[in-house]
PDB file of C-alpha atoms in Angstrom:
ATOM      1  CA  MET X  26     101.253  48.585 -37.636  1.00  0.00           C
ATOM      2  CA  LYS X  27     103.365  48.227 -40.741  1.00  0.00           C
ATOM      3  CA  SER X  28     102.461  45.684 -43.404  1.00  0.00           C
ATOM      4  CA  ARG X  29     104.823  42.740 -43.359  1.00  0.00           C
ATOM      5  CA  PRO X  30     106.564  43.429 -46.677  1.00  0.00           C
ATOM      6  CA  ILE X  31     107.164  47.102 -45.634  1.00  0.00           C
ATOM      7  CA  GLU X  32     108.431  45.962 -42.239  1.00  0.00           C
ATOM      8  CA  HIS X  33     110.732  43.554 -43.990  1.00  0.00           C
ATOM      9  CA  GLN X  34     111.989  46.357 -46.302  1.00  0.00           C
ATOM     10  CA  PHE X  35     112.834  48.525 -43.329  1.00  0.00           C
ATOM     11  CA  GLU X  36     114.643  45.798 -41.635  1.00  0.00           C
ATOM     12  CA  PHE X  37     116.675  45.090 -44.840  1.00  0.00           C
ATOM     13  CA  TRP X  38     117.650  48.777 -45.009  1.00  0.00           C
ATOM     14  CA  ALA X  39     118.570  48.771 -41.378  1.00  0.00           C
ATOM     15  CA  ASN X  40     120.732  45.726 -41.834  1.00  0.00           C
ATOM     16  CA  LEU X  41     122.518  47.323 -44.836  1.00  0.00           C
ATOM     17  CA  GLY X  42     123.382  50.307 -42.721  1.00  0.00           C
ATOM     18  CA  LYS X  43     124.418  48.266 -39.734  1.00  0.00           C
ATOM     19  CA  VAL X  44     126.858  45.996 -41.602  1.00  0.00           C
ATOM     20  CA  GLY X  45     128.108  48.950 -43.592  1.00  0.00           C
ATOM     21  CA  GLY X  46     128.541  51.285 -40.765  1.00  0.00           C
ATOM     22  CA  TYR X  47     126.326  54.093 -42.054  1.00  0.00           C
ATOM     23  CA  ILE X  48     123.142  53.782 -39.986  1.00  0.00           C
ATOM     24  CA  TYR X  49     122.218  56.560 -37.556  1.00  0.00           C
ATOM     25  CA  GLN X  50     119.461  56.288 -34.980  1.00  0.00           C
ATOM     26  CA  HIS X  51     117.919  59.697 -34.158  1.00  0.00           C
ATOM     27  CA  ASP X  52     115.203  60.533 -31.711  1.00  0.00           C
ATOM     28  CA  GLY X  53     112.159  59.747 -33.807  1.00  0.00           C
ATOM     29  CA  TYR X  54     113.604  58.449 -37.026  1.00  0.00           C
ATOM     30  CA  THR X  55     116.446  56.407 -38.595  1.00  0.00           C
ATOM     31  CA  THR X  56     118.817  57.529 -41.408  1.00  0.00           C
ATOM     32  CA  LEU X  57     121.175  55.744 -43.760  1.00  0.00           C
ATOM     33  CA  LEU X  58     123.879  58.079 -44.873  1.00  0.00           C
ATOM     34  CA  PRO X  59     126.779  56.279 -46.695  1.00  0.00           C
ATOM     35  CA  SER X  60     129.849  58.391 -47.291  1.00  0.00           C
ATOM     36  CA  ARG X  61     130.080  57.213 -50.929  1.00  0.00           C
ATOM     37  CA  GLY X  62     127.379  56.919 -53.528  1.00  0.00           C
ATOM     38  CA  THR X  63     123.746  58.062 -53.476  1.00  0.00           C
ATOM     39  CA  TRP X  64     122.160  54.771 -52.483  1.00  0.00           C
ATOM     40  CA  PRO X  65     120.723  53.854 -49.913  1.00  0.00           C
ATOM     41  CA  SER X  66     120.626  57.405 -48.545  1.00  0.00           C
ATOM     42  CA  LYS X  67     117.190  57.592 -46.894  1.00  0.00           C
ATOM     43  CA  THR X  68     115.209  58.310 -43.745  1.00  0.00           C
ATOM     44  CA  PHE X  69     112.721  55.868 -42.304  1.00  0.00           C
ATOM     45  CA  ASN X  70     111.023  54.577 -39.194  1.00  0.00           C
ATOM     46  CA  ILE X  71     109.368  58.093 -38.734  1.00  0.00           C
ATOM     47  CA  GLN X  72     107.538  58.902 -35.571  1.00  0.00           C
ATOM     48  CA  ASN X  73     104.622  61.365 -35.644  1.00  0.00           C
ATOM     49  CA  ASN X  74     106.278  63.798 -33.153  1.00  0.00           C
ATOM     50  CA  SER X  75     109.538  64.030 -35.077  1.00  0.00           C
ATOM     51  CA  ILE X  76     108.364  65.790 -38.241  1.00  0.00           C
ATOM     52  CA  THR X  77     109.379  69.262 -37.249  1.00  0.00           C
ATOM     53  CA  LYS X  78     112.828  68.163 -36.226  1.00  0.00           C
ATOM     54  CA  LEU X  79     113.028  66.009 -39.361  1.00  0.00           C
ATOM     55  CA  LYS X  80     112.225  69.013 -41.552  1.00  0.00           C
ATOM     56  CA  THR X  81     114.779  71.188 -39.881  1.00  0.00           C
ATOM     57  CA  GLU X  82     117.559  68.621 -40.282  1.00  0.00           C
ATOM     58  CA  ILE X  83     116.804  68.094 -43.934  1.00  0.00           C
ATOM     59  CA  LEU X  84     116.954  71.878 -44.554  1.00  0.00           C
ATOM     60  CA  LYS X  85     120.333  71.931 -42.873  1.00  0.00           C
ATOM     61  CA  THR X  86     121.301  69.039 -45.193  1.00  0.00           C
ATOM     62  CA  ASN X  87     122.297  66.917 -42.143  1.00  0.00           C
ATOM     63  CA  ILE X  88     120.080  64.018 -43.234  1.00  0.00           C
ATOM     64  CA  PRO X  89     118.871  62.722 -46.607  1.00  0.00           C
ATOM     65  CA  ASN X  90     115.894  64.438 -48.219  1.00  0.00           C
ATOM     66  CA  ALA X  91     114.355  61.035 -48.989  1.00  0.00           C
ATOM     67  CA  VAL X  92     111.745  59.812 -46.466  1.00  0.00           C
ATOM     68  CA  ALA X  93     110.104  56.426 -46.740  1.00  0.00           C
ATOM     69  CA  LEU X  94     106.844  55.630 -44.921  1.00  0.00           C
ATOM     70  CA  ASP X  95     104.220  52.914 -44.904  1.00  0.00           C
ATOM     71  CA  ALA X  96     101.202  54.262 -46.801  1.00  0.00           C
ATOM     72  CA  ASP X  97      98.942  53.375 -43.805  1.00  0.00           C
ATOM     73  CA  ASP X  98     101.008  55.450 -41.318  1.00  0.00           C
ATOM     74  CA  ARG X  99      99.286  58.506 -40.005  1.00  0.00           C
ATOM     75  CA  SER X 100     102.531  60.448 -40.587  1.00  0.00           C
ATOM     76  CA  ASN X 101     101.794  60.648 -44.334  1.00  0.00           C
ATOM     77  CA  GLN X 102      99.268  63.443 -43.823  1.00  0.00           C
ATOM     78  CA  ILE X 103     101.529  65.268 -41.422  1.00  0.00           C
ATOM     79  CA  LEU X 104     104.420  65.181 -43.960  1.00  0.00           C
ATOM     80  CA  ILE X 105     102.177  66.595 -46.659  1.00  0.00           C
ATOM     81  CA  GLU X 106     101.006  69.346 -44.270  1.00  0.00           C
ATOM     82  CA  ASN X 107     104.661  70.164 -43.713  1.00  0.00           C
ATOM     83  CA  GLN X 108     105.510  70.788 -47.361  1.00  0.00           C
ATOM     84  CA  PHE X 109     106.721  67.274 -48.153  1.00  0.00           C
ATOM     85  CA  ASN X 110     105.926  65.990 -51.676  1.00  0.00           C
ATOM     86  CA  MET X 111     105.261  62.298 -52.439  1.00  0.00           C
ATOM     87  CA  THR X 112     107.849  61.306 -55.083  1.00  0.00           C
ATOM     88  CA  SER X 113     106.878  57.570 -55.595  1.00  0.00           C
ATOM     89  CA  ALA X 114     104.741  54.749 -54.290  1.00  0.00           C
ATOM     90  CA  VAL X 115     105.660  51.045 -54.599  1.00  0.00           C
ATOM     91  CA  GLU X 116     103.606  48.001 -53.799  1.00  0.00           C
ATOM     92  CA  GLY X 117     104.430  45.687 -50.844  1.00  0.00           C
ATOM     93  CA  MET X 118     103.796  42.158 -51.905  1.00  0.00           C
ATOM     94  CA  SER X 119     104.092  38.700 -50.212  1.00  0.00           C
ATOM     95  CA  VAL X 120     103.443  35.075 -51.066  1.00  0.00           C
ATOM     96  CA  ARG X 121     102.893  32.305 -48.551  1.00  0.00           C
ATOM     97  CA  VAL X 122     105.144  29.404 -49.082  1.00  0.00           C
ATOM     98  CA  SER X 123     103.387  26.068 -49.877  1.00  0.00           C
ATOM     99  CA  SER X 124     104.638  22.516 -50.237  1.00  0.00           C
ATOM    100  CA  ASN X 125     103.935  22.500 -54.017  1.00  0.00           C
ATOM    101  CA  MET X 126     106.125  25.437 -54.962  1.00  0.00           C
ATOM    102  CA  VAL X 127     108.919  24.633 -57.272  1.00  0.00           C
ATOM    103  CA  PHE X 128     111.389  27.191 -58.670  1.00  0.00           C
ATOM    104  CA  LYS X 129     114.367  26.667 -60.956  1.00  0.00           C
ATOM    105  CA  GLU X 130     117.895  27.582 -60.008  1.00  0.00           C
ATOM    106  CA  SER X 131     119.865  28.914 -62.982  1.00  0.00           C
ATOM    107  CA  PRO X 132     123.461  27.656 -63.837  1.00  0.00           C
ATOM    108  CA  ASN X 133     124.008  31.233 -65.254  1.00  0.00           C
ATOM    109  CA  ILE X 134     123.656  32.868 -61.895  1.00  0.00           C
ATOM    110  CA  LEU X 135     126.618  33.109 -59.378  1.00  0.00           C
ATOM    111  CA  LYS X 136     126.598  33.785 -55.660  1.00  0.00           C
ATOM    112  CA  VAL X 137     128.724  36.843 -54.805  1.00  0.00           C
ATOM    113  CA  ASP X 138     131.671  35.822 -52.602  1.00  0.00           C
ATOM    114  CA  ASP X 139     134.442  38.350 -52.840  1.00  0.00           C
ATOM    115  CA  GLU X 140     134.979  42.067 -53.523  1.00  0.00           C
ATOM    116  CA  THR X 141     135.637  41.608 -57.233  1.00  0.00           C
ATOM    117  CA  GLU X 142     132.179  40.227 -57.540  1.00  0.00           C
ATOM    118  CA  ILE X 143     130.808  42.966 -55.342  1.00  0.00           C
ATOM    119  CA  ASP X 144     132.287  45.510 -57.842  1.00  0.00           C
ATOM    120  CA  LYS X 145     130.405  43.633 -60.686  1.00  0.00           C
ATOM    121  CA  PHE X 146     127.160  43.625 -58.671  1.00  0.00           C
ATOM    122  CA  SER X 147     127.570  47.359 -57.983  1.00  0.00           C
ATOM    123  CA  SER X 148     128.131  48.191 -61.697  1.00  0.00           C
ATOM    124  CA  ILE X 149     125.208  46.178 -62.784  1.00  0.00           C
ATOM    125  CA  ALA X 150     122.804  47.578 -60.189  1.00  0.00           C
ATOM    126  CA  SER X 151     123.854  51.085 -60.810  1.00  0.00           C
ATOM    127  CA  ASN X 152     123.230  50.701 -64.601  1.00  0.00           C
ATOM    128  CA  ALA X 153     119.944  48.830 -63.968  1.00  0.00           C
ATOM    129  CA  PHE X 154     118.437  51.288 -61.499  1.00  0.00           C
ATOM    130  CA  GLY X 155     119.954  54.551 -62.658  1.00  0.00           C
ATOM    131  CA  TYR X 156     121.581  55.780 -59.488  1.00  0.00           C
ATOM    132  CA  ASN X 157     125.099  55.426 -58.014  1.00  0.00           C
ATOM    133  CA  ILE X 158     125.504  52.239 -55.848  1.00  0.00           C
ATOM    134  CA  HIS X 159     129.058  52.252 -54.567  1.00  0.00           C
ATOM    135  CA  PRO X 160     130.713  48.841 -53.805  1.00  0.00           C
ATOM    136  CA  LYS X 161     131.625  50.086 -50.329  1.00  0.00           C
ATOM    137  CA  VAL X 162     127.964  50.218 -49.276  1.00  0.00           C
ATOM    138  CA  LEU X 163     127.594  46.552 -50.175  1.00  0.00           C
ATOM    139  CA  VAL X 164     130.866  44.920 -49.222  1.00  0.00           C
ATOM    140  CA  GLY X 165     129.921  44.300 -45.529  1.00  0.00           C
ATOM    141  CA  LEU X 166     127.194  41.952 -46.720  1.00  0.00           C
ATOM    142  CA  LEU X 167     129.844  39.377 -47.698  1.00  0.00           C
ATOM    143  CA  LYS X 168     130.067  38.481 -44.048  1.00  0.00           C
ATOM    144  CA  ASP X 169     126.408  38.684 -43.288  1.00  0.00           C
ATOM    145  CA  PRO X 170     124.897  35.196 -42.923  1.00  0.00           C
ATOM    146  CA  ASN X 171     121.344  36.460 -43.607  1.00  0.00           C
ATOM    147  CA  THR X 172     122.125  38.086 -46.995  1.00  0.00           C
ATOM    148  CA  GLN X 173     123.035  36.476 -50.301  1.00  0.00           C
ATOM    149  CA  LEU X 174     123.980  38.560 -53.383  1.00  0.00           C
ATOM    150  CA  PHE X 175     123.808  37.123 -56.859  1.00  0.00           C
ATOM    151  CA  ILE X 176     124.988  38.149 -60.403  1.00  0.00           C
ATOM    152  CA  GLY X 177     123.860  36.525 -63.603  1.00  0.00           C
ATOM    153  CA  GLN X 178     125.584  36.005 -66.855  1.00  0.00           C
ATOM    154  CA  HIS X 179     124.430  36.303 -70.536  1.00  0.00           C
ATOM    155  CA  LYS X 180     126.743  35.437 -73.267  1.00  0.00           C
ATOM    156  CA  ALA X 181     129.719  35.274 -70.938  1.00  0.00           C
ATOM    157  CA  GLN X 182     128.975  38.815 -69.529  1.00  0.00           C
ATOM    158  CA  PHE X 183     127.587  39.568 -66.058  1.00  0.00           C
ATOM    159  CA  VAL X 184     124.460  41.608 -66.639  1.00  0.00           C
ATOM    160  CA  SER X 185     121.874  40.892 -63.910  1.00  0.00           C
ATOM    161  CA  CYS X 186     121.716  41.130 -60.104  1.00  0.00           C
ATOM    162  CA  GLY X 187     119.605  40.279 -57.107  1.00  0.00           C
ATOM    163  CA  ILE X 188     119.679  40.007 -53.345  1.00  0.00           C
ATOM    164  CA  LEU X 189     117.964  37.548 -50.950  1.00  0.00           C
ATOM    165  CA  TYR X 190     117.586  38.599 -47.316  1.00  0.00           C
ATOM    166  CA  LEU X 191     116.389  36.465 -44.392  1.00  0.00           C
ATOM    167  CA  ASP X 192     114.685  38.594 -41.750  1.00  0.00           C
ATOM    168  CA  LYS X 193     114.444  38.160 -37.921  1.00  0.00           C
ATOM    169  CA  ASN X 194     110.955  36.566 -38.440  1.00  0.00           C
ATOM    170  CA  GLY X 195     112.441  33.880 -40.688  1.00  0.00           C
ATOM    171  CA  ASP X 196     110.844  35.339 -43.778  1.00  0.00           C
ATOM    172  CA  SER X 197     112.768  35.909 -47.028  1.00  0.00           C
ATOM    173  CA  GLY X 198     112.802  38.977 -49.142  1.00  0.00           C
ATOM    174  CA  LEU X 199     113.705  39.590 -52.774  1.00  0.00           C
ATOM    175  CA  HIS X 200     115.658  42.810 -53.384  1.00  0.00           C
ATOM    176  CA  MET X 201     117.352  44.733 -56.208  1.00  0.00           C
ATOM    177  CA  ILE X 202     116.360  42.397 -59.001  1.00  0.00           C
ATOM    178  CA  GLY X 203     117.519  44.071 -62.221  1.00  0.00           C
ATOM    179  CA  ALA X 204     119.400  43.792 -65.437  1.00  0.00           C
ATOM    180  CA  LYS X 205     121.514  46.231 -67.343  1.00  0.00           C
ATOM    181  CA  LYS X 206     119.324  48.559 -69.482  1.00  0.00           C
ATOM    182  CA  GLN X 207     120.721  47.218 -72.768  1.00  0.00           C
ATOM    183  CA  MET X 208     119.849  43.610 -71.723  1.00  0.00           C
ATOM    184  CA  ARG X 209     116.177  44.157 -70.842  1.00  0.00           C
ATOM    185  CA  GLY X 210     113.609  42.036 -72.605  1.00  0.00           C
ATOM    186  CA  LEU X 211     115.673  38.858 -72.522  1.00  0.00           C
ATOM    187  CA  GLY X 212     113.953  37.318 -69.506  1.00  0.00           C
ATOM    188  CA  LEU X 213     116.937  37.914 -67.266  1.00  0.00           C
ATOM    189  CA  GLY X 214     114.823  39.461 -64.430  1.00  0.00           C
ATOM    190  CA  ASN X 215     112.437  36.388 -64.459  1.00  0.00           C
ATOM    191  CA  GLU X 216     115.589  34.031 -64.390  1.00  0.00           C
ATOM    192  CA  MET X 217     116.901  35.978 -61.360  1.00  0.00           C
ATOM    193  CA  THR X 218     113.518  35.937 -59.664  1.00  0.00           C
ATOM    194  CA  GLN X 219     113.204  32.113 -60.088  1.00  0.00           C
ATOM    195  CA  HIS X 220     116.756  31.713 -58.810  1.00  0.00           C
ATOM    196  CA  LEU X 221     116.108  33.836 -55.689  1.00  0.00           C
ATOM    197  CA  LEU X 222     112.815  32.083 -55.005  1.00  0.00           C
ATOM    198  CA  ALA X 223     114.525  28.698 -55.209  1.00  0.00           C
ATOM    199  CA  HIS X 224     117.035  29.836 -52.561  1.00  0.00           C
ATOM    200  CA  ALA X 225     114.213  31.272 -50.453  1.00  0.00           C
ATOM    201  CA  LEU X 226     112.595  27.865 -50.234  1.00  0.00           C
ATOM    202  CA  LYS X 227     115.884  26.578 -48.775  1.00  0.00           C
ATOM    203  CA  ASN X 228     115.539  29.257 -46.012  1.00  0.00           C
ATOM    204  CA  ASN X 229     112.421  27.383 -44.909  1.00  0.00           C
ATOM    205  CA  SER X 230     110.528  30.713 -44.817  1.00  0.00           C
ATOM    206  CA  LYS X 231     106.822  30.781 -44.290  1.00  0.00           C
ATOM    207  CA  GLU X 232     106.440  33.900 -46.365  1.00  0.00           C
ATOM    208  CA  ILE X 233     108.423  35.712 -49.104  1.00  0.00           C
ATOM    209  CA  HIS X 234     108.271  39.517 -49.450  1.00  0.00           C
ATOM    210  CA  LEU X 235     109.179  42.214 -51.925  1.00  0.00           C
ATOM    211  CA  VAL X 236     108.317  45.787 -53.038  1.00  0.00           C
ATOM    212  CA  ALA X 237     107.481  46.441 -56.661  1.00  0.00           C
ATOM    213  CA  SER X 238     106.799  49.197 -58.981  1.00  0.00           C
ATOM    214  CA  LYS X 239     103.519  49.364 -60.929  1.00  0.00           C
ATOM    215  CA  PHE X 240     105.340  47.822 -63.875  1.00  0.00           C
ATOM    216  CA  GLY X 241     106.953  45.054 -61.816  1.00  0.00           C
ATOM    217  CA  ALA X 242     103.913  44.066 -59.721  1.00  0.00           C
ATOM    218  CA  PRO X 243     102.082  42.113 -62.568  1.00  0.00           C
ATOM    219  CA  ILE X 244     105.165  40.037 -63.092  1.00  0.00           C
ATOM    220  CA  TYR X 245     105.292  38.984 -59.358  1.00  0.00           C
ATOM    221  CA  ARG X 246     101.574  38.266 -59.299  1.00  0.00           C
ATOM    222  CA  LYS X 247     102.407  35.442 -61.782  1.00  0.00           C
ATOM    223  CA  TYR X 248     104.479  33.943 -58.988  1.00  0.00           C
ATOM    224  CA  GLY X 249     101.534  34.208 -56.482  1.00  0.00           C
ATOM    225  CA  PHE X 250     102.535  37.455 -54.804  1.00  0.00           C
ATOM    226  CA  THR X 251      99.634  39.575 -53.585  1.00  0.00           C
ATOM    227  CA  ASN X 252      99.320  43.180 -52.419  1.00  0.00           C
ATOM    228  CA  ARG X 253      99.911  43.803 -48.684  1.00  0.00           C
ATOM    229  CA  GLY X 254     100.199  47.528 -48.794  1.00  0.00           C
ATOM    230  CA  TYR X 255     102.236  50.451 -50.179  1.00  0.00           C
ATOM    231  CA  LEU X 256     105.595  52.152 -49.436  1.00  0.00           C
ATOM    232  CA  ASN X 257     105.462  55.905 -50.108  1.00  0.00           C
ATOM    233  CA  SER X 258     108.593  57.992 -50.681  1.00  0.00           C
ATOM    234  CA  TYR X 259     108.634  61.800 -49.935  1.00  0.00           C
ATOM    235  CA  SER X 260     110.999  64.677 -50.319  1.00  0.00           C
ATOM    236  CA  LEU X 261     110.790  68.111 -48.721  1.00  0.00           C
ATOM    237  CA  ILE X 262     109.910  70.955 -51.048  1.00  0.00           C
ATOM    238  CA  LYS X 263     112.626  73.537 -50.385  1.00  0.00           C
ATOM    239  CA  LYS X 264     111.743  77.082 -51.062  1.00  0.00           C
TER     240      LYS X 264
END
């Protein structure tokens, strides 16, 4: 059984692919394969009996060589035995909503409502995370009632971004919180986090989820988030 923040993350990815038209359900796994950009090309929802087929399809370059798996899934060991190398591990974190929670919305943060703002979000996120995020993979979210995208200003320039997603269980998730590399250290990530958390409370969610790197996790612990597992990423070692 997946941990709740990892389950939420997989649902968020699946929703991205569904509204964008680039999700493909195979026998034993799911892939996201956008025609433009490198993100969010990935394979997830892996079943134990699909590893051989998965490996073959990666070698044929039919599916992304980027596999995501809950750290507690038994398939982790099977992937390693089949020449997959773990490339990263991020922490799944959750906080239970309580009546005394108060978070501050920022007047510097704007909800993304049109394609021009999607372009700005894409540019900020690509700079912040270091990989190509094409506007076309995000534009479908404009009509998705469960997803809200935000961009933040600093000195009249849009420099930060974040996404709030409401899942099928009624839980909210924080995604893609970042700021342009040259703007780091100014508290813009914390400002965006507070803003997203304030909107998450409006969703009347019982829990709020996210995944965080080892550098980001200590920041989210200050907001009450605790560890609920890990999300591992793998790539096939090609000989």
